[in-house]
Tab-separated table of C-alpha atoms and ligand atoms in Angstrom:
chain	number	residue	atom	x	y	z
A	1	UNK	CA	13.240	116.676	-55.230
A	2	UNK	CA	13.631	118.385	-51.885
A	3	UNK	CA	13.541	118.290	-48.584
A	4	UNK	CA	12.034	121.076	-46.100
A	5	UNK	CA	13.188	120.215	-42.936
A	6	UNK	CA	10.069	117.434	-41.846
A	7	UNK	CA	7.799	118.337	-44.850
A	8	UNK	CA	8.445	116.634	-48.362
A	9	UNK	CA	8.500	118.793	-51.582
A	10	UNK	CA	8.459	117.449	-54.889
A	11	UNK	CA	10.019	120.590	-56.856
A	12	UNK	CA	8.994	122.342	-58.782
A	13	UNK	CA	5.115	122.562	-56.719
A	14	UNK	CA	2.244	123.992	-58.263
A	15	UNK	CA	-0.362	126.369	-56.240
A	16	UNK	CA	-2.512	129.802	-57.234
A	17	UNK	CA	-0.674	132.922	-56.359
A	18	UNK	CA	-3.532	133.122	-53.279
A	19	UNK	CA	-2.975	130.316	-52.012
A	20	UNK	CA	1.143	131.950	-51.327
A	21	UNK	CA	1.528	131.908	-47.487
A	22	UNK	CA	-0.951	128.519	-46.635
A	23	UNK	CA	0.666	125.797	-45.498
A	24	UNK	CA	1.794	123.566	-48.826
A	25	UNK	CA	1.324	119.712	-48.346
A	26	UNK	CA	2.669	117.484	-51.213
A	27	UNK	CA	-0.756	114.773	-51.381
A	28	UNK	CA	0.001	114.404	-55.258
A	29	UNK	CA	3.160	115.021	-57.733
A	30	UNK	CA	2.451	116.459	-61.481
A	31	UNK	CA	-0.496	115.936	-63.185
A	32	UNK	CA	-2.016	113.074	-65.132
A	33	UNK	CA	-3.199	115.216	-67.969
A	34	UNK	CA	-0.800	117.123	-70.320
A	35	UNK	CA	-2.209	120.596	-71.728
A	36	UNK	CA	-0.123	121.700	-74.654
A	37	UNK	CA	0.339	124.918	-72.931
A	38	UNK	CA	1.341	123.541	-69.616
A	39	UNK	CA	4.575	122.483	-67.356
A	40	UNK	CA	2.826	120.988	-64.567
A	41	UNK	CA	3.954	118.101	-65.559
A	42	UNK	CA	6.879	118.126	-67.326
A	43	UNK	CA	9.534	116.637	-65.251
A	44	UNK	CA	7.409	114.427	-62.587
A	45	UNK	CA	5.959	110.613	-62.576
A	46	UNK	CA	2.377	111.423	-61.692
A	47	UNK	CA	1.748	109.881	-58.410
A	48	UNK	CA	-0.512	110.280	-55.171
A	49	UNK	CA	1.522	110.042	-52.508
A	50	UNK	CA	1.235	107.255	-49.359
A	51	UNK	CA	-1.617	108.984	-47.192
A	52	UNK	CA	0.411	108.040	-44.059
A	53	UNK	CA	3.394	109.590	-45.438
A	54	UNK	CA	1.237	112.647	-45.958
A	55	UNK	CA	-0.009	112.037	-42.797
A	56	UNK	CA	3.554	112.348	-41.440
A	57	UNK	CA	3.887	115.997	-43.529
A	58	UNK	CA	1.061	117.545	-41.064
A	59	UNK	CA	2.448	115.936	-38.426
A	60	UNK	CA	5.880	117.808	-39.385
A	61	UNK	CA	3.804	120.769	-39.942
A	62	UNK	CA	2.404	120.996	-36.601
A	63	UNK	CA	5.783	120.741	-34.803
A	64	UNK	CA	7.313	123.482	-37.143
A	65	UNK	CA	4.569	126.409	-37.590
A	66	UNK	CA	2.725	125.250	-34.103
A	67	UNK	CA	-1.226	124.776	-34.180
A	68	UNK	CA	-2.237	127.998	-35.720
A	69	UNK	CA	-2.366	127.100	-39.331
A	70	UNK	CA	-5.435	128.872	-41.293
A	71	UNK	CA	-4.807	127.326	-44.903
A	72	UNK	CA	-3.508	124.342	-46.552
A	73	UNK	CA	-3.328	123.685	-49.969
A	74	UNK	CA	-2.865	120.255	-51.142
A	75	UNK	CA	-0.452	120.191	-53.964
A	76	UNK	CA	-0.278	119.158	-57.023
A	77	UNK	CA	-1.546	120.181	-60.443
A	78	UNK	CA	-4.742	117.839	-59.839
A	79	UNK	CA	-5.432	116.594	-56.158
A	80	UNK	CA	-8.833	116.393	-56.698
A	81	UNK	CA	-7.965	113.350	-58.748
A	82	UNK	CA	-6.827	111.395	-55.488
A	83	UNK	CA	-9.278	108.903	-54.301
A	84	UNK	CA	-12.637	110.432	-52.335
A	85	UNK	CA	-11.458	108.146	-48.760
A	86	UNK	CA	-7.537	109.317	-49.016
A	87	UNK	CA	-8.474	112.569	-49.769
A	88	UNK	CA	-11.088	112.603	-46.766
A	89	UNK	CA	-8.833	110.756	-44.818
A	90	UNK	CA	-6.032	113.840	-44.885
A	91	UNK	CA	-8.519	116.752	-44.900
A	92	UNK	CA	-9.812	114.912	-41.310
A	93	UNK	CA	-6.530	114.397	-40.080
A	94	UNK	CA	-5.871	118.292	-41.005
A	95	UNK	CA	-8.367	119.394	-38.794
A	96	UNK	CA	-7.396	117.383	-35.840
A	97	UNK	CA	-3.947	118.924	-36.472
A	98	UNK	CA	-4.860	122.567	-36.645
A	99	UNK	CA	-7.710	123.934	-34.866
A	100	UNK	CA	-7.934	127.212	-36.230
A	101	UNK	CA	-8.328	125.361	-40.106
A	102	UNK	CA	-10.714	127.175	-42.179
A	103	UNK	CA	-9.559	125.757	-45.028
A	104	UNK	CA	-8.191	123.375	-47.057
A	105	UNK	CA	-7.430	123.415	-50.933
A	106	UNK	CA	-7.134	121.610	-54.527
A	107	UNK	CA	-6.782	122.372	-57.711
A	108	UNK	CA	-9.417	120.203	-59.957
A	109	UNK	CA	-9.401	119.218	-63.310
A	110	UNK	CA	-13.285	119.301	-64.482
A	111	UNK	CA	-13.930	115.287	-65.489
A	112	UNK	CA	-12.058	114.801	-61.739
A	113	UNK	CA	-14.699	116.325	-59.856
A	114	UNK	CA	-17.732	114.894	-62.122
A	115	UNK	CA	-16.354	111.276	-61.227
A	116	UNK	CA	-17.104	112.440	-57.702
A	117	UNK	CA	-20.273	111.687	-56.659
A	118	UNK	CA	-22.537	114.581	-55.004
A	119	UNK	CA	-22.921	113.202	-51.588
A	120	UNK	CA	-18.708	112.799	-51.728
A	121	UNK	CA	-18.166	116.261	-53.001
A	122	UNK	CA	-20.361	117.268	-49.861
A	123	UNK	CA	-18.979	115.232	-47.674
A	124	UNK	CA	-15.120	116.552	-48.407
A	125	UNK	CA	-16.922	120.430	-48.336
A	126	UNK	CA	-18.192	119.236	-45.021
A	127	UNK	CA	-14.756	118.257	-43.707
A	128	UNK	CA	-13.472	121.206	-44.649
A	129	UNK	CA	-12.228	120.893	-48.260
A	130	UNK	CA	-13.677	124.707	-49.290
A	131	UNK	CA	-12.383	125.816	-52.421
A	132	UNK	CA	-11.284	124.280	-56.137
A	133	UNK	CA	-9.213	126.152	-58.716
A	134	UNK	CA	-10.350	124.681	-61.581
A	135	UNK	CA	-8.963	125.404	-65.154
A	136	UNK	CA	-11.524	126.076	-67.539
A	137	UNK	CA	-9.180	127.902	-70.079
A	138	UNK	CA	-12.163	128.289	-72.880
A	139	UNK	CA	-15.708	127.640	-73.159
A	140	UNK	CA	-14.737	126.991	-76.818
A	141	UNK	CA	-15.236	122.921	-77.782
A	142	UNK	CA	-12.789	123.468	-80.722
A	143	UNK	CA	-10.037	125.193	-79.091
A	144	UNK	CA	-10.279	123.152	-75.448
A	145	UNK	CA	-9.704	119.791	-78.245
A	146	UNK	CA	-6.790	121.596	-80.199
A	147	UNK	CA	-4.935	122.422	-76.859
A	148	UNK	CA	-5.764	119.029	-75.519
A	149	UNK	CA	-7.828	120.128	-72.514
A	150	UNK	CA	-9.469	116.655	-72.173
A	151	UNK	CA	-12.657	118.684	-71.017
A	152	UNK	CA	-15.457	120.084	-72.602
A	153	UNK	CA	-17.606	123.255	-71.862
A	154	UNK	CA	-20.373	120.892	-71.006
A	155	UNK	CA	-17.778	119.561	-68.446
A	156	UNK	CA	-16.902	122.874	-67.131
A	157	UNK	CA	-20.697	123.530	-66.399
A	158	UNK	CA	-21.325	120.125	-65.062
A	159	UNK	CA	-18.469	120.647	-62.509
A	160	UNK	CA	-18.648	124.110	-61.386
A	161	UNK	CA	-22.801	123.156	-60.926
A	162	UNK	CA	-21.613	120.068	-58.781
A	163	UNK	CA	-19.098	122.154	-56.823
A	164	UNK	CA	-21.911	124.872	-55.990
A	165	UNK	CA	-23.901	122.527	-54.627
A	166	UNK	CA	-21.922	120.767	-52.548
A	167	UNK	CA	-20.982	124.652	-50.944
A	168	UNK	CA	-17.064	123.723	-52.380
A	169	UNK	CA	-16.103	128.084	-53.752
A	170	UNK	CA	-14.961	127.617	-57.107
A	171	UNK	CA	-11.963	129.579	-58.464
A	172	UNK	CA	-11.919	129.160	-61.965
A	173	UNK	CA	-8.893	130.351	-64.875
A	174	UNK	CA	-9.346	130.763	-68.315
A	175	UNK	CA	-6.408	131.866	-70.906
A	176	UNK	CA	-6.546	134.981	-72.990
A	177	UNK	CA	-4.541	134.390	-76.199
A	178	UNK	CA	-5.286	130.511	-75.967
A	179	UNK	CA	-5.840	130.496	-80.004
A	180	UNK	CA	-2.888	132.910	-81.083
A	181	UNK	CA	-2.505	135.378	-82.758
A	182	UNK	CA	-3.457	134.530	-86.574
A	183	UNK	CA	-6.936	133.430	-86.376
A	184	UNK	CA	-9.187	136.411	-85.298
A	185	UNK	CA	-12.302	134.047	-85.858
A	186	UNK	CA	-10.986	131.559	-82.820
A	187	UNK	CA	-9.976	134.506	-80.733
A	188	UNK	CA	-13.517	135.978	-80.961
A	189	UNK	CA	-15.132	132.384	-80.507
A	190	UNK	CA	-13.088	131.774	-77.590
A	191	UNK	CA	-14.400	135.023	-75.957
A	192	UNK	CA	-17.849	134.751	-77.197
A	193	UNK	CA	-18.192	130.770	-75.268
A	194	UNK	CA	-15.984	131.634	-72.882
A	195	UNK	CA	-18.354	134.276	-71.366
A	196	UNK	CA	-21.139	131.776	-72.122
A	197	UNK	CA	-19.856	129.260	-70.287
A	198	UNK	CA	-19.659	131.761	-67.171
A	199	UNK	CA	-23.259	133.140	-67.977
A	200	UNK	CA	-24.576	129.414	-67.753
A	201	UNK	CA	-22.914	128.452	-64.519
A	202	UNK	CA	-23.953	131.683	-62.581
A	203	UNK	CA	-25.506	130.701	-59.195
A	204	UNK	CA	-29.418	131.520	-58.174
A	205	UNK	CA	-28.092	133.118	-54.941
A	206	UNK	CA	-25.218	135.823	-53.725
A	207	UNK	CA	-22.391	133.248	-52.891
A	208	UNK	CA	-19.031	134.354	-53.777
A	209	UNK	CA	-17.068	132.557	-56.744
A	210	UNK	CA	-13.781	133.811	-58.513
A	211	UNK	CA	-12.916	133.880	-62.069
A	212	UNK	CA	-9.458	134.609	-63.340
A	213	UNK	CA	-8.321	135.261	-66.977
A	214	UNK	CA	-4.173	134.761	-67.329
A	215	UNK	CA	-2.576	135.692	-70.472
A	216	UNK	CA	-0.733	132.330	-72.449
A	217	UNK	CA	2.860	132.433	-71.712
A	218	UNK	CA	4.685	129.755	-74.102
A	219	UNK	CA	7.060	127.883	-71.466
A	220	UNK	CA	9.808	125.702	-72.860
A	221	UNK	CA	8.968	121.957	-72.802
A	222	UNK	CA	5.149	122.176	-73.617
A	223	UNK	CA	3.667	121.340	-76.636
A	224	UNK	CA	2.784	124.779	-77.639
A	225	UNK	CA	6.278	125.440	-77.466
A	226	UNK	CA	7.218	123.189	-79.822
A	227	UNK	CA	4.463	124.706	-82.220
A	228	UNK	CA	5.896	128.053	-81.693
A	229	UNK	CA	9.259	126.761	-82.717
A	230	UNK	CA	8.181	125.434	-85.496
A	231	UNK	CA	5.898	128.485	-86.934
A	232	UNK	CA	2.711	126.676	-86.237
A	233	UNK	CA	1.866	129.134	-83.406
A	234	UNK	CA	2.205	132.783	-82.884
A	235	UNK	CA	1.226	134.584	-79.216
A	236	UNK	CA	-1.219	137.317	-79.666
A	237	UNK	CA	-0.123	140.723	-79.151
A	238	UNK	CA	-1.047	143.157	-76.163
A	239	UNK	CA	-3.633	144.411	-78.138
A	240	UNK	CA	-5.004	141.703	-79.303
A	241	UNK	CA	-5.730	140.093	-75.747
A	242	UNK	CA	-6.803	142.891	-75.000
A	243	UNK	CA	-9.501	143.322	-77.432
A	244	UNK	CA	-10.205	139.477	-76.767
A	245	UNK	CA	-10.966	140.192	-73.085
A	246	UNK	CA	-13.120	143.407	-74.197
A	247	UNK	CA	-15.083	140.983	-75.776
A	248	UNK	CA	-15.497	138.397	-72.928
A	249	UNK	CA	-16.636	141.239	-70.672
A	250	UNK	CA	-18.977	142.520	-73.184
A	251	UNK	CA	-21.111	139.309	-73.071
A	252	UNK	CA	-21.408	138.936	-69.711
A	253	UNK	CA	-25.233	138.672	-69.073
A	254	UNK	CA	-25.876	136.900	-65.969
A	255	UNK	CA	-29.187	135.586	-65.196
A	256	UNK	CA	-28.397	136.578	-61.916
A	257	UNK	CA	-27.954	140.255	-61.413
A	258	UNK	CA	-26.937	140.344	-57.552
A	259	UNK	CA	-24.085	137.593	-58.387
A	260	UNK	CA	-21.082	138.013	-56.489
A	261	UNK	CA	-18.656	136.670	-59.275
A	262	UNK	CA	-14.892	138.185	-58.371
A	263	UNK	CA	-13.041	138.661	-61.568
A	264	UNK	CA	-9.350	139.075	-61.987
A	265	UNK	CA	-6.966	139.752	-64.875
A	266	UNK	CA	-4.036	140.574	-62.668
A	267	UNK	CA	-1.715	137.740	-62.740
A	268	UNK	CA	2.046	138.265	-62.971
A	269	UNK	CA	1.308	137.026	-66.630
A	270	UNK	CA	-1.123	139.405	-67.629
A	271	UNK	CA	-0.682	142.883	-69.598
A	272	UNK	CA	-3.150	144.734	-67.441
A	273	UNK	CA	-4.497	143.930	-63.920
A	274	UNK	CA	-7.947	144.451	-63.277
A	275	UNK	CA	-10.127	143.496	-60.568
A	276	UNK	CA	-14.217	144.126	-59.904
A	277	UNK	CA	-17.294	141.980	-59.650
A	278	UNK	CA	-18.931	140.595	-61.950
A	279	UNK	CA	-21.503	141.499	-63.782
A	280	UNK	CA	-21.712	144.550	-61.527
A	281	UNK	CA	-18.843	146.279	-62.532
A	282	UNK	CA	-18.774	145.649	-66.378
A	283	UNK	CA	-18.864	148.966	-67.690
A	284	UNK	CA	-16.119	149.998	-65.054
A	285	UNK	CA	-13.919	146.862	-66.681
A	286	UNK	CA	-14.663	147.808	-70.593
A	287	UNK	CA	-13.660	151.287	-69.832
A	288	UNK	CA	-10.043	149.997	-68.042
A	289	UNK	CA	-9.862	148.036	-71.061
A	290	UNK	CA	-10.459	150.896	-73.762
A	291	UNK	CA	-8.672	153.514	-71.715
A	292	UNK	CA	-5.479	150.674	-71.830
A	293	UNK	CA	-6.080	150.224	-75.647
A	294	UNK	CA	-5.418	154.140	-76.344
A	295	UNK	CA	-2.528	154.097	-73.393
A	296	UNK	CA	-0.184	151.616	-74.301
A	297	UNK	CA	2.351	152.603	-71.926
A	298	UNK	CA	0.363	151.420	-68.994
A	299	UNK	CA	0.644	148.014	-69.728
A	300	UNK	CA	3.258	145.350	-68.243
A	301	UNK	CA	6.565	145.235	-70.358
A	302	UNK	CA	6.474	142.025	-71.873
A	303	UNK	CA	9.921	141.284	-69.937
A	304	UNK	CA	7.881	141.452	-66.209
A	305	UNK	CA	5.169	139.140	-67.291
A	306	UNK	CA	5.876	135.668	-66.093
A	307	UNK	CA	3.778	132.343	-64.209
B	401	SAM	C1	-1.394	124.264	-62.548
B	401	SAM	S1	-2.879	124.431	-63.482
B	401	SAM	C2	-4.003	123.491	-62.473
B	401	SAM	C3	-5.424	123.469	-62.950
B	401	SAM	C4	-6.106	122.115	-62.987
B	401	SAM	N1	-5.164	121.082	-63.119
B	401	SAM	C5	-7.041	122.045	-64.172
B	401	SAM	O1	-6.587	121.748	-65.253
B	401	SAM	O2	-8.215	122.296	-64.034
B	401	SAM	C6	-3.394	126.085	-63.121
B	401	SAM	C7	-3.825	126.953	-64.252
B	401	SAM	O3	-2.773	127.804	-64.663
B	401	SAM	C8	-3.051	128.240	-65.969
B	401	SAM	N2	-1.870	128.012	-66.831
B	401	SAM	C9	-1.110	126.903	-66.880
B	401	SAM	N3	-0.135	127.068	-67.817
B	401	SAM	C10	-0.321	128.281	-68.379
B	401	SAM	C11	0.346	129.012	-69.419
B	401	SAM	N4	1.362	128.483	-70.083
B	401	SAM	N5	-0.085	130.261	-69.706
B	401	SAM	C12	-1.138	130.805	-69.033
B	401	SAM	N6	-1.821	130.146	-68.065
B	401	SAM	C13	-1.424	128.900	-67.739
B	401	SAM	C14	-4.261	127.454	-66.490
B	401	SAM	O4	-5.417	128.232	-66.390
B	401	SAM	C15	-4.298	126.290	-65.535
B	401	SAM	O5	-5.568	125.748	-65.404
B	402	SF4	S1	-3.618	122.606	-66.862
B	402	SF4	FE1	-4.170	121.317	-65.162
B	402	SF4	S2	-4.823	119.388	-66.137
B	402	SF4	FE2	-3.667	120.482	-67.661
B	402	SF4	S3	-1.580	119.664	-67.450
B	402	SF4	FE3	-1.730	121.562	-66.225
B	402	SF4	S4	-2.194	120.876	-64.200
B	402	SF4	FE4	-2.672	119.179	-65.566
């Protein structure tokens, strides 16, 4: 635990690389799921946190950085889960606080947003909650079970189509390498519903939406670690996450062709960064992806890849 002068931090926090210089308020601590791949919640009691206590945090805020705050991300690995009035209750309060707010944050496990209703998600959205980062990590039933995902692909779809509609962006990550290394079959599943789970949620109209892919890192403490130590699980090679995202970008088919989808493979844990827009640039993406196949050299040393 520590303390930042008048704002409470529960360390370590969790946020998306983009969300770096908003303002950070602690409204939950850890997670109440546990991914085998993930240390979100490793060394924390999940908890939401006393709304007038986070109350207190903006206050804090305010005094410190002054009214001119743009972005604030509500920590932890799952705020969405915290109940629809507290979490209305502190995006208000937010925007009493900061004027210039344009807006506020969560990341949102799939069956959290589906337990909100429609006319909630809207109402947060019209408050000023604006964007999700939801981890999809595979549009592949078997594999989302084996890494205990606790959601579905029908899950995914449900959420991301309940998000659009309530005008909430989505941001959503999958994992390249989720399936490891010896099992070619799951690897090319894993692609194959991964990019059908994207087709299926593309919107009717230009809206911007993001979708990441970050490459499995095997942190000490999870689950998957414990597989790897025990030669249950292997991590794919460069190549072979490679070839597994070739194959993702080769199905992308949207029913939409004027779809704003901004894709991203260029997370510190990733071999190769690549950005463009979906499905616009695809053919600019698969030749990145061959010309890094015959160029090895190009890619991140495996010591600079981190989360
Ligand atoms: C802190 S989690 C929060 C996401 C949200 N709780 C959910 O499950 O929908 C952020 C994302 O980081 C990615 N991530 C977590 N651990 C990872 C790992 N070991 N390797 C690669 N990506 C990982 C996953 O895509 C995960 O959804
Ligand atoms: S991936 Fe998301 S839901 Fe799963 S343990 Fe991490 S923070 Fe929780």
């Amino acid at each position: 635990m520590s303390d930042n002068g008048d704002i409470y931090y529960c360390s370590p926090v969790f946020r998306p690389p983009s969300e770096a210089n908003s303002l950070l308020i602690q409204l939950t601590e850890g997670c109440t799921y546990k991914c085998d791949f993930c240390m979100s919640n490793l060394r924390k009691q999940f908890k939401v946190r006393d709304i007038s206590k986070v109350k207190q945090d903006l206050d804090g805020a305010r005094k410190q950085y002054g009214n001119n705050i743009r972005r604030i991300f509500f920590l932890d690995g799952n705020a969405m889960i915290t109940p629809f009035k507290k979490l209305l209750e502190v995006t208000q309060y937010a925007y009493t606080l900061f004027p210039h707010l344009e807006r506020c944050g969560v990341y949102a496990h799939s069956k959290d947003i589906i337990k909100k209703t429609d006319d909630q998600l809207k109402t947060l959205s019209d408050a000023g909650l604006k964007i999700a980062y939801v981890g999809f990590e595979s549009g592949y039933n078997a594999l989302l079970k084996n890494v205990h995902k606790h959601a579905l692909k029908e899950d995914h779809i449900k959420a991301a189509k309940k998000l659009f509609k309530a005008n909430i962006t989505l941001s959503a990550t999958l994992i390249n390498g989720l399936g490891g290394a010896n099992n070619p079959e799951i690897s090319e599943k894993h692609a194959v519903e991964s990019a059908d789970l994207i087709n299926n949620i593309c919107p009717e109209d230009d809206r911007i939406w993001y979708i990441a892919f970050l490459s499995l890192m095997v942190p000490p403490g999870t689950e998957m670690f414990k597989r790897k130590q025990e030669g249950m699980f292997e991590e794919m090679s460069s190549e072979q996450i490679l070839r597994e995202l070739k194959i993702f970008i080769e199905n992308i088919d949207f029913p939409n062709k004027k779809a704003k989808c901004v894709f991203r493979s260029n997370h510190a844990s990733n071999y190769l960064p690549i950005k463009g827009i979906l499905e616009k640039d695809k053919q600019k993406i698969l030749e990145t992806l061959e010309y890094a196949l015959l160029h090895k050299e190009i890619l991140r040393p495996e010591f600079y890849r981190g989360l």
